[in-house]
Coordinates of C-alpha atoms in Angstrom, one line a residue:
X1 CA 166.1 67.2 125.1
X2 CA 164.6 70.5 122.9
X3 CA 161.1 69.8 123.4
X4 CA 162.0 68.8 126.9
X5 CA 163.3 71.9 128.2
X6 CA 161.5 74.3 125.6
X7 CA 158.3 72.5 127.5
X8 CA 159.7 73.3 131.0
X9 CA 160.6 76.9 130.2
X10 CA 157.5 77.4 128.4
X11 CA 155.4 76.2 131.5
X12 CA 157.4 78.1 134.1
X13 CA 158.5 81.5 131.9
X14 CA 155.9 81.3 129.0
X15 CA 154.0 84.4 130.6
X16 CA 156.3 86.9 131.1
X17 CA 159.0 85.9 128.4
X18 CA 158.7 84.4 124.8
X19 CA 160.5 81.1 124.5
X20 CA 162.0 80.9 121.1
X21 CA 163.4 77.2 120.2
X22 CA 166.0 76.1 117.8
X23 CA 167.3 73.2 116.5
X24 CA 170.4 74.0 115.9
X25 CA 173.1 77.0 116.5
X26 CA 172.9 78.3 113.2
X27 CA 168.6 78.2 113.4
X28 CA 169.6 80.2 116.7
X29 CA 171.4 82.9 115.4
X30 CA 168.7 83.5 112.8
X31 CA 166.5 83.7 115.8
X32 CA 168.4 86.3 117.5
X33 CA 169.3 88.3 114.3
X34 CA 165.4 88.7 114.3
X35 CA 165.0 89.9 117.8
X36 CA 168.1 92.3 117.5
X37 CA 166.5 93.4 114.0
X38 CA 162.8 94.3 115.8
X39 CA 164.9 95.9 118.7
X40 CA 164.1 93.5 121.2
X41 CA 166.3 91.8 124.2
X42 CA 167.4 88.4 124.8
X43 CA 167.6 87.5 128.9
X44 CA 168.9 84.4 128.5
X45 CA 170.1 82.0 126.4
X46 CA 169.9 77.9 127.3
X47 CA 171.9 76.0 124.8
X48 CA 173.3 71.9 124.7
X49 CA 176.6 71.9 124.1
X50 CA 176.5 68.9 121.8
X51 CA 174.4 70.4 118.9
X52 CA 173.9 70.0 115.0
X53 CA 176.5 72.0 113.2
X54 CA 178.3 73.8 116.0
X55 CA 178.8 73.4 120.0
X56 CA 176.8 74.9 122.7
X57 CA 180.5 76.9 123.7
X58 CA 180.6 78.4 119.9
X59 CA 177.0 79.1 120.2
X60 CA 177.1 81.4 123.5
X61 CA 180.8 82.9 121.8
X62 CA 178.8 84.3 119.0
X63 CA 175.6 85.4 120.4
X64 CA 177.7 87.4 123.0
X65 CA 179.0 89.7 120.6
X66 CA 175.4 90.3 119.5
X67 CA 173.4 90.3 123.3
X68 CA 176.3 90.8 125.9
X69 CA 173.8 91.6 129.1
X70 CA 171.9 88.0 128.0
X71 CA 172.5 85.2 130.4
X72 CA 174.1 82.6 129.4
X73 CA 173.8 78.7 130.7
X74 CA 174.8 75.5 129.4
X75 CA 173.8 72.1 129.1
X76 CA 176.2 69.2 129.3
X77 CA 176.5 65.7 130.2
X78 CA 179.6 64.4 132.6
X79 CA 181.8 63.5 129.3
X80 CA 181.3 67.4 128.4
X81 CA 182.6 68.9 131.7
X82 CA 185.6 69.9 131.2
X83 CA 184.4 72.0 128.1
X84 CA 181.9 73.7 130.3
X85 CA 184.6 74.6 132.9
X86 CA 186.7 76.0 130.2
X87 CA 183.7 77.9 128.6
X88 CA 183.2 80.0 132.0
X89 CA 186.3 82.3 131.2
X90 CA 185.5 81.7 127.6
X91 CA 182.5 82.8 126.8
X92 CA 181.5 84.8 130.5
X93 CA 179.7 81.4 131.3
X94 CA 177.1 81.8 134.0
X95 CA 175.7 78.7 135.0
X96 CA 176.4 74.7 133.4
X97 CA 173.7 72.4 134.5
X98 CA 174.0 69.0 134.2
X99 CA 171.4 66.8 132.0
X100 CA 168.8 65.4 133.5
X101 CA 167.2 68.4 135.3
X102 CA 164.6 66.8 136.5
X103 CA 162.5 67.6 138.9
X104 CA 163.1 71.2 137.0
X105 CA 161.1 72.6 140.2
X106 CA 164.6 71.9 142.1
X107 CA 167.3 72.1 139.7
X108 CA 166.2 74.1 136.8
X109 CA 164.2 76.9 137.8
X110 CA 165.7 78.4 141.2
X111 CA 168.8 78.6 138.8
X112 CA 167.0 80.4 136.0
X113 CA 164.6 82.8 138.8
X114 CA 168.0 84.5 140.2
X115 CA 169.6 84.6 137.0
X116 CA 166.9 86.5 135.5
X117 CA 165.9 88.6 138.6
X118 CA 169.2 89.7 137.7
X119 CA 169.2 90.6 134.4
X120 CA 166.0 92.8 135.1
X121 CA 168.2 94.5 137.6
X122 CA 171.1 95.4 135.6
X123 CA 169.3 95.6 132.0
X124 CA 166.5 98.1 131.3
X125 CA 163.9 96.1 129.5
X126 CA 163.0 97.5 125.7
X127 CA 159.7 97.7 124.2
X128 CA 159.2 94.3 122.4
X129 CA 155.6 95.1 120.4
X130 CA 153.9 96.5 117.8
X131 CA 156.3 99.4 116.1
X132 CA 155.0 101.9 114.0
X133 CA 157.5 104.4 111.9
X134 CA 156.5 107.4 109.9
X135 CA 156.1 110.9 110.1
X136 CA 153.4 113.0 112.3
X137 CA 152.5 115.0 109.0
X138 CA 151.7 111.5 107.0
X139 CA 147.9 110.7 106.5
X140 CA 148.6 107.2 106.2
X141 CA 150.4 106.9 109.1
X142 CA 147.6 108.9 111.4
X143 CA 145.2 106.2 109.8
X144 CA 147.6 103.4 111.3
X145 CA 148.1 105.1 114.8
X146 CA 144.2 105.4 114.9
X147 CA 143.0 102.2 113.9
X148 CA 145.4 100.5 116.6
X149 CA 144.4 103.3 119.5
X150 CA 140.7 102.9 118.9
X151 CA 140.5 98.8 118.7
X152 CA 143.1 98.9 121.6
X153 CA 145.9 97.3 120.4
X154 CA 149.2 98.8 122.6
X155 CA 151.7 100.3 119.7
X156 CA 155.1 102.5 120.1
X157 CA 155.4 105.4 117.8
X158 CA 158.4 106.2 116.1
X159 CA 159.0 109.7 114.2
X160 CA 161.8 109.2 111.6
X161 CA 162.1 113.2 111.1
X162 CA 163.6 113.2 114.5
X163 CA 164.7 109.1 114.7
X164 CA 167.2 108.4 112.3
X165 CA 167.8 104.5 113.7
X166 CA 163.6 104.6 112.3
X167 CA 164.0 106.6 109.7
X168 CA 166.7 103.1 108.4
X169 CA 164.6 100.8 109.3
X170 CA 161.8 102.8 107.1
X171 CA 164.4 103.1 104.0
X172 CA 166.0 99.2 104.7
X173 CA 163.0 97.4 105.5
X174 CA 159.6 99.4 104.0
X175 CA 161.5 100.8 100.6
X176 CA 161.0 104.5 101.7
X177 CA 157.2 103.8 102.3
X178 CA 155.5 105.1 105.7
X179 CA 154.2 104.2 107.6
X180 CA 155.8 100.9 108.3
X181 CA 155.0 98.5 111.2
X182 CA 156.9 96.2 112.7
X183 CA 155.4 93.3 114.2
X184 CA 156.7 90.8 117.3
X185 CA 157.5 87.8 114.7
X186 CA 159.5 89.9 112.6
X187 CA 156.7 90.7 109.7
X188 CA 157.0 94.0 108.5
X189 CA 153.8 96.0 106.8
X190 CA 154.4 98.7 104.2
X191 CA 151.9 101.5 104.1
X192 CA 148.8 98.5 105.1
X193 CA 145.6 98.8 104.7
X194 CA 143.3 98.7 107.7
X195 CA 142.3 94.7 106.2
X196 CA 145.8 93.5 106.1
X197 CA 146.6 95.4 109.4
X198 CA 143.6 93.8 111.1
X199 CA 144.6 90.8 110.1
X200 CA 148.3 90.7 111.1
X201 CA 147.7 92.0 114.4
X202 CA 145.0 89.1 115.8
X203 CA 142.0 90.5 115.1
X204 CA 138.9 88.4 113.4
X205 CA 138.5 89.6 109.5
X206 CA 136.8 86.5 108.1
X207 CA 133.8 85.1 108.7
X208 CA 133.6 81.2 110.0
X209 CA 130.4 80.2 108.6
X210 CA 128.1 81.1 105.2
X211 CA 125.0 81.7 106.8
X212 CA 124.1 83.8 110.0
X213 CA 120.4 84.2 112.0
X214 CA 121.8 87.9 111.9
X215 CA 124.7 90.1 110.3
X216 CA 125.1 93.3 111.8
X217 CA 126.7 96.1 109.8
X218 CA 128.6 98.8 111.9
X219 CA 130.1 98.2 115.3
X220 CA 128.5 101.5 117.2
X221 CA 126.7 101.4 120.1
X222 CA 123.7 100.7 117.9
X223 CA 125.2 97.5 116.2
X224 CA 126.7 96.1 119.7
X225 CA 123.4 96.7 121.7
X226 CA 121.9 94.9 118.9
X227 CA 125.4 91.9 119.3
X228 CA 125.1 91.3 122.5
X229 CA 121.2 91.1 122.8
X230 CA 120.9 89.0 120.0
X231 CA 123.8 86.4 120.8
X232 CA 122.4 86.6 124.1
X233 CA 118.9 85.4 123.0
X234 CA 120.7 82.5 121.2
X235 CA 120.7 84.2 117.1
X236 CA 124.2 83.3 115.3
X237 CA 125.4 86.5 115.0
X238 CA 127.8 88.5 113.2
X239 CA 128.6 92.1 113.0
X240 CA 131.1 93.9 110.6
X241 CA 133.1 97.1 111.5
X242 CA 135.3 99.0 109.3
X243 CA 137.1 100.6 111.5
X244 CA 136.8 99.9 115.4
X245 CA 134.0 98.6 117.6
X246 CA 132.4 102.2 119.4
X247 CA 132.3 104.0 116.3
X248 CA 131.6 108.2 116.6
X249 CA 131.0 107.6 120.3
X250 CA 134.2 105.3 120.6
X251 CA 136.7 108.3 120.0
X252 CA 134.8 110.8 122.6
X253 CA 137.2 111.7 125.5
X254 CA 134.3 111.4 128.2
X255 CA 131.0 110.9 128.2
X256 CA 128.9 112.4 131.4
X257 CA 125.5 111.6 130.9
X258 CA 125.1 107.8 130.6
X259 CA 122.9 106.2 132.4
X260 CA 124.6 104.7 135.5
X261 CA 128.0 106.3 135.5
X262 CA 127.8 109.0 137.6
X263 CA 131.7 110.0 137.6
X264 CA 130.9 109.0 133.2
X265 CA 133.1 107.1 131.1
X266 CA 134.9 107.4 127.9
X267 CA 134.0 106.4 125.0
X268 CA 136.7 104.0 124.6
X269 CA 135.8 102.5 127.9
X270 CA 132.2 101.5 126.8
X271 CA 133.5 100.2 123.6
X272 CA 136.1 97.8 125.1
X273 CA 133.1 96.8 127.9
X274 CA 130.8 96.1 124.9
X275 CA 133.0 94.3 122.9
X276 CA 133.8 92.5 125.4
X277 CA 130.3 91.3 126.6
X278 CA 129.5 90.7 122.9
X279 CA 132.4 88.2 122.6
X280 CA 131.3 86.5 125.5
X281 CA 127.9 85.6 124.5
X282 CA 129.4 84.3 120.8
X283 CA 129.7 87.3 118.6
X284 CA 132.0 86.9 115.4
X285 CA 133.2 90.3 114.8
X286 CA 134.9 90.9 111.8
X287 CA 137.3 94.1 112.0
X288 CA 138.9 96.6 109.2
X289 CA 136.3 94.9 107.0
X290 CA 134.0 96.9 104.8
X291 CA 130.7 96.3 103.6
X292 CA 129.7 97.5 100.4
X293 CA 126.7 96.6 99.3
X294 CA 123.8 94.3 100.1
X295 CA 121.5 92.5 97.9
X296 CA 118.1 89.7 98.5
X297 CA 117.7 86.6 97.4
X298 CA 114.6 85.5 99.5
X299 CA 114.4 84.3 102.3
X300 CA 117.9 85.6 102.7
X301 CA 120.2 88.5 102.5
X302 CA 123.5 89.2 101.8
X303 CA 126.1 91.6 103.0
X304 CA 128.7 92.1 100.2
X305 CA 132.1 93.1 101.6
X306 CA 134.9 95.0 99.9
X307 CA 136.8 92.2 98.9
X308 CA 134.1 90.3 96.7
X309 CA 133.0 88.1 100.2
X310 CA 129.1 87.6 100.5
X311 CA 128.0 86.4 103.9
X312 CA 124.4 85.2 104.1
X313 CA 121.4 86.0 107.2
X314 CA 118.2 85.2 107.7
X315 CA 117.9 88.8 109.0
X316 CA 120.3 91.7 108.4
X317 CA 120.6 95.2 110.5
X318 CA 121.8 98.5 109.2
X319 CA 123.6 100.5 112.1
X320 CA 126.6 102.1 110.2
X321 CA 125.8 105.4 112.2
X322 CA 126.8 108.6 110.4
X323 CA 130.3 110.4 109.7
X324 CA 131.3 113.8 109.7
X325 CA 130.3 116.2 106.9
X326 CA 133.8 117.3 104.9
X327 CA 134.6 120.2 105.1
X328 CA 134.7 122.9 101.5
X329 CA 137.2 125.2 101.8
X330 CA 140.2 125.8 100.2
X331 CA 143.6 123.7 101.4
X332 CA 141.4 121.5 103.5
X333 CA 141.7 118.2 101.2
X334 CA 145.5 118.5 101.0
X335 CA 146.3 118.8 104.6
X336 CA 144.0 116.4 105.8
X337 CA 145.5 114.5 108.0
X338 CA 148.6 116.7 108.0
X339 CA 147.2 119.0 110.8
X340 CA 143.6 118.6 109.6
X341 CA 141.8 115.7 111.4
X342 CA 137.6 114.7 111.1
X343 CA 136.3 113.6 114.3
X344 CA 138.4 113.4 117.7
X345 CA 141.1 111.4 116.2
X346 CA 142.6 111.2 120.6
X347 CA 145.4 109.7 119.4
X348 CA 147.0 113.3 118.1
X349 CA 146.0 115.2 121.4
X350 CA 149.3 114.6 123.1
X351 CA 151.4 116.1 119.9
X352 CA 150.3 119.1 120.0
X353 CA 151.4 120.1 123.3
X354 CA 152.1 123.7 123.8
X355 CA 150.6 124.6 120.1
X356 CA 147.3 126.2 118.8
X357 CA 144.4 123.9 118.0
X358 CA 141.4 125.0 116.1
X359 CA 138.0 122.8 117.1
X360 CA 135.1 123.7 114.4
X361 CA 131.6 122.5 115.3
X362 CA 129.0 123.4 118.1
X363 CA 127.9 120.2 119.4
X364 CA 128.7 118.0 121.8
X365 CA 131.5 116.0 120.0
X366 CA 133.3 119.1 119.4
X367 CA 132.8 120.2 123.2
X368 CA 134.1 116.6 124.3
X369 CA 136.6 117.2 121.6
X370 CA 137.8 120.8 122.6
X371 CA 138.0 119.8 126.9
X372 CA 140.4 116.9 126.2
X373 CA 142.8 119.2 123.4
X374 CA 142.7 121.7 126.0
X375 CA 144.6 119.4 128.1
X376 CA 147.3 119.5 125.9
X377 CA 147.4 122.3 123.9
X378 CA 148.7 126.3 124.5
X379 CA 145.0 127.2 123.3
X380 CA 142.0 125.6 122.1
X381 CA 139.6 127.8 119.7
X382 CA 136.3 126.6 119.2
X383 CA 134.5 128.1 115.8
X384 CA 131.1 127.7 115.9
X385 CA 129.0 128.3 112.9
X386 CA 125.8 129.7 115.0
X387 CA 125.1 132.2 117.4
X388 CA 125.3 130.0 120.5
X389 CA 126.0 126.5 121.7
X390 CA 122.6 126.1 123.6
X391 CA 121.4 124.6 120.5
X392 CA 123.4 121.5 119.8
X393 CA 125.3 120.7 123.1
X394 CA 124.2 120.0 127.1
X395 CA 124.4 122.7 129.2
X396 CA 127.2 120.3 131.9
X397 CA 129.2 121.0 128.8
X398 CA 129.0 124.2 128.1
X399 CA 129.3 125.1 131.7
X400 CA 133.2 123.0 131.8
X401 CA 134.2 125.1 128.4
X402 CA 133.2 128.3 129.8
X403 CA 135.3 127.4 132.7
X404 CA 138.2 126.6 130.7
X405 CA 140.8 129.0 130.6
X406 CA 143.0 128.2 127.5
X407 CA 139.6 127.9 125.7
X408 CA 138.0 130.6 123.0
X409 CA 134.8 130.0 121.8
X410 CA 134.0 132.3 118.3
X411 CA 130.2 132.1 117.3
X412 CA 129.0 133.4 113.7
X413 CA 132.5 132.3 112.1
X414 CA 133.7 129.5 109.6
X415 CA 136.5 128.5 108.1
X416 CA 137.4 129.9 104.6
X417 CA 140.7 128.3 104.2
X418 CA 143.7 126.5 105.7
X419 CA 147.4 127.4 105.3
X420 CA 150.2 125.5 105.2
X421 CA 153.2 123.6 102.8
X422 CA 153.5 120.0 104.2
X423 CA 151.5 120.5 107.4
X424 CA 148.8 122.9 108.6
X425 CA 150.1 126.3 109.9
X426 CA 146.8 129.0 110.1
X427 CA 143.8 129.4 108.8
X428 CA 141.4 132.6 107.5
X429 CA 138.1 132.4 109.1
X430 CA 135.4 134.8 108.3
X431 CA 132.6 136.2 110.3
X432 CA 129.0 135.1 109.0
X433 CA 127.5 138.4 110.3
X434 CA 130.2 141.4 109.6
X435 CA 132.1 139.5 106.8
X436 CA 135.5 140.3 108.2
X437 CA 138.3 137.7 107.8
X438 CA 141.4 137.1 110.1
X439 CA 144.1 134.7 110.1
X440 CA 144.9 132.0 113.1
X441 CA 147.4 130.4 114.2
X442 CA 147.1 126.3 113.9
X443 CA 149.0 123.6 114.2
X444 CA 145.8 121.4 114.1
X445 CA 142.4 121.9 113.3
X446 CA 139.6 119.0 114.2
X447 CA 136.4 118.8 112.8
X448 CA 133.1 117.9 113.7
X449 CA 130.6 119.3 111.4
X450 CA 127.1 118.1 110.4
X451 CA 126.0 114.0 109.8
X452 CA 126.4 112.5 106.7
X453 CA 124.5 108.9 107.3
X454 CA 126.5 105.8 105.7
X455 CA 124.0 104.1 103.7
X456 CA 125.4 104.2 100.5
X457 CA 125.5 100.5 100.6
X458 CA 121.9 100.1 100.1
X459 CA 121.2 102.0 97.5
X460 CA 118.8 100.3 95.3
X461 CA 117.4 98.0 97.5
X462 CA 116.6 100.0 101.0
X463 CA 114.4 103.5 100.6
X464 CA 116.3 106.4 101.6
X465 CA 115.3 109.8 102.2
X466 CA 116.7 113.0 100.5
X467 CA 119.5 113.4 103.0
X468 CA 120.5 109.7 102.7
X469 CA 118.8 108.9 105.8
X470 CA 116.9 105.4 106.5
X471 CA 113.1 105.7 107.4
X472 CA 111.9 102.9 109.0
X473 CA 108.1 101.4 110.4
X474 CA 105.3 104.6 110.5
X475 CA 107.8 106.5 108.4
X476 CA 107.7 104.3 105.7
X477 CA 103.5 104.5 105.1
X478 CA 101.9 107.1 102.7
X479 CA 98.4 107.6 103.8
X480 CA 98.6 104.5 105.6
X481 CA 99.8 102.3 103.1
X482 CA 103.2 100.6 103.2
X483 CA 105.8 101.8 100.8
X484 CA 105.8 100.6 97.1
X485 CA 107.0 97.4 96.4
X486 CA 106.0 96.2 100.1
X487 CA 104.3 92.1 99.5
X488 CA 103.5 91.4 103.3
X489 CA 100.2 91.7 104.3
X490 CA 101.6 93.3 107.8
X491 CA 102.9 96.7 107.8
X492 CA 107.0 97.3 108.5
X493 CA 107.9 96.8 111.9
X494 CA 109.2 99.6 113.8
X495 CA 112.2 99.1 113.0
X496 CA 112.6 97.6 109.7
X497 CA 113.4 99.0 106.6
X498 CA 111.2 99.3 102.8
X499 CA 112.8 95.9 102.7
X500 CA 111.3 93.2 105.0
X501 CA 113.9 91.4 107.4
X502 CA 116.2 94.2 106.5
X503 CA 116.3 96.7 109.7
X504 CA 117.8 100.0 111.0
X505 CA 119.2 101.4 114.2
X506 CA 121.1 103.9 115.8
X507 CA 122.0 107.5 114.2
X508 CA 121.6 106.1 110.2
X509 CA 118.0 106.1 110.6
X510 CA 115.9 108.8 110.1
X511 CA 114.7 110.6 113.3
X512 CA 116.9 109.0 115.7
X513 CA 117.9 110.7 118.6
X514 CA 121.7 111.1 118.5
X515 CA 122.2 110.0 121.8
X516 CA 124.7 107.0 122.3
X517 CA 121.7 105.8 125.1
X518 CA 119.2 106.1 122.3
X519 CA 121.2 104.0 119.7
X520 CA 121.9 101.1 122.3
X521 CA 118.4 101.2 123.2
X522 CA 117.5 100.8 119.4
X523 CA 120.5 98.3 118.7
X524 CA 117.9 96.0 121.5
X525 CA 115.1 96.8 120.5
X526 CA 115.7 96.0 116.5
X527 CA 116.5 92.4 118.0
X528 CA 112.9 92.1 119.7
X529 CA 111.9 92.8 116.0
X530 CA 114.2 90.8 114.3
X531 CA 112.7 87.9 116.5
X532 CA 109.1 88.6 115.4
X533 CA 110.5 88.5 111.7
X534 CA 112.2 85.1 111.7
X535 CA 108.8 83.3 113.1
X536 CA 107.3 84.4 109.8
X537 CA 109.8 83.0 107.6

């Protein structure tokens, strides 16, 4: 009778409701001690009245107390009638149905449709997801709100300096630690790491096979131009992203000048679409993974990941993009990420409504940056560290700042230091030209300063140039000659690294254009290369 009718509610409700089955009243009430726990709802509960340990009637009596709005319907067979008469008064009853229901298109669902068209009616509905508690000042807990926001997974935030239900589930559940989330099963993570976070929350973090055609390392648009051209083309392919598929260009608020999006996109848009597309042609992306080094064993390579896992290719691509340079200056490192954000970091915007936000950096992440915090924000103050922004950002977006009226733009400034106990609360800047220092206002400052490429990983085995830099193909070749070490009788591709069947594309190599265009156009192109390579090995 359980699989039975858990296989006709499953079929008929399984989309819009979860179907949790028990064997037995006590295994219920465990079930919706749980749901209560996670501060979920129960619509309705469908229990046999002849059941192991206690009676459908005793059942319904004590999940009352804990769900009153739930519906309640029993099972029963003609011998157990007169108990189901006797349990409408007793336990507010709503429905007995007689076993068998079949066809459950006439006798089991009509019933169950008005009863729970009804409970929608009277009961507002409460958020039954992912739940994240902690504090807006916590680094840790910005880290977890960002890695959800930027690989898309829907979350609700809970402050427990203003939620003291959150603020016991935090001390009862996570011993004190934030930030803690709360997960539909019932699992709860203390203070996760972005691995163990991945992992809980559906997302691929281990790879199915030992040996790939092609790993790609860094999800930007670089690596997936390179995903979905080269699963396309039929190469087993795998790409590893520490963070979330988009990278840099993943966290802009809008991006105006890509080809063929006239009215543009954001940068979260064209990640999701290319993530997407990448999946569909076969992709294996591994998320909240790191790797950390790579080494070559010919005719492979290896992509060594932070937890000890090597994963073997035929052909390996570097397109781990670049980060933003930290920033030296006095109180910066402690309030980082307690008012003090690198990079766009969207998911903050809408908490500081009504306050001052500080933007450092001239380009056009910071412009992208400073239009969306304007949206939000009492003022937005962009410090720029030259004498213009014609240098490092298009003109469409200097034309929307300038035509933004809760917007400052300060040129020949930097920060000398940021202010604050727990949280940010000013900062001194000082003029590059005069020398005179002031104090502002903020209650967030985001930064976008400079490129630091992330190539540490190959250090040893890939040349790099001073600034840390890739150089690939006619870059590599002193007086025509191919770089030391070098055994092919070819020179480097255009491409490929000092290390043959190793390549590089996007922003980490040296000369790119950092244009998100120009790294998925390198992302495809590497693959043409990559193709070339294999039929010599």
């Amino acid at each position: 009778v359980l699989a039975a009718v858990s296989r006709d509610l499953r079929s008929r409700y399984g989309e819009q409701y979860r179907v949790v089955r028990a064997g037995s009243g006590a295994e219920a009430l465990e079930a919706v001690a749980g749901v209560q726990g996670r501060g979920g709802a129960i619509a309705a509960f469908v229990a046999d009245q002849r059941m192991p340990g206690m009676t459908g009637t005793e059942f319904l009596g004590a999940a009352r107390q804990v769900f009153p709005t739930a519906k309640r319907v029993l099972l029963t067979a003609y011998a157990d009638t007169e108990a189901a008469i006797s349990a409408i008064n007793d336990v507010g009853l709503d429905h007995y149905l007689m076993k068998p229901w079949d066809p459950p298109e006439e006798k089991l669902y009509p019933l169950l449709d008005e009863l729970l068209d009804d409970w929608q009616a009277e009961v507002p509905i409460p958020y039954d997801g992912i739940r994240v508690l902690g504090t807006q000042w916590s680094p840790a807990s910005h880290d977890v709100k960002d890695f959800l926001a930027r690989n898309r997974i829907p979350y609700l935030w809970a402050d427990i300096e203003y939620d003291e239900e959150a603020r016991q589930q935090v001390d009862r559940l996570g011993g004190g630690q934030v930030p803690l989330v709360l997960l539909p099963d019932g699992t709860t993570l203390a203070n996760p790491t972005r691995s163990e976070l991945a992992a809980q929350v559906g997302l691929q973090t281990a790879a199915t096979q030992e040996l790939y055609d092609l790993v790609i390392i860094g999800g930007g648009p670089a690596g997936l131009g390179a995903a979905v051209y080269g699963a396309s083309e039929g190469l087993r392919t795998l790409m590893v992203e520490r963070e979330a598929t988009g990278g840099q260009a993943g966290t802009s608020s809008k991006i105006e000048n890509y080809l063929g999006f006239p009215r543009g996109l954001t940068g979260a848009e064209l990640a999701k679409r290319a993530t997407d597309q990448a999946l569909r042609f076969g992709v294996e992306i591994l998320t909240g993974r790191e790797a950390v080094g790579v080494r070559v064993e010919d005719p492979y390579r290896f992509a060594l990941l932070d937890d000890g896992e090597e994963i073997g290719c035929r052909a390996l691509l570097i397109a781990t993009g670049v980060s933003v340079r930290r920033l030296d200056a006095p109180g910066i490192e402690a309030l980082t990420g307690a008012g003090v954000f690198y990079g766009a970091a969207l998911t903050e915007a809408p908490y500081y409504r009504g306050r001052p936000v500080v933007v450092v950096g001239g380009a056009n992440s910071a412009g992208q940056g400073a239009m969306l915090f304007s949206r939000y924000a009492e003022s937005v103050t962009m410090l720029v560290r030259g004498d213009s922004l014609t240098e490092g950002m298009s003109q469409y977006l200097i034309d929307q700042l300038a035509a933004t009226s809760n917007l400052t733009i300060l040129t020949n400034c930097e920060v000398k230091a940021a202010h604050g106990e727990d949280r940010l609360e000013s900062i001194t800047i000082i003029d590059r030209v005069g020398g005179e220092e002031r104090t502002l206002p903020a209650s967030a400052m985001f930064i976008f300063i400079g490129q630091a490429p992330r190539t540490e990983l190959v250090e040893g085995v890939v040349q790099r140039n001073e600034a840390g830099f890739i150089p690939t193909g006619p870059d590599l070749l002193r007086s025509g000659r191919p770089p030391a070490g070098w055994k092919l009788k070819r020179e480097p591709f255009f491409l490929e690294t000092s290390t043959p069947g190793i390549f590089a594309a996007g922003d980490v190599r040296q000369g790119a254009l950092p244009r998100v265009a120009a790294a998925v156009g390198s992302g495809a192109q590497a693959i043409s290369l990559v193709h070339r390579y294999l039929k010599t090995v």
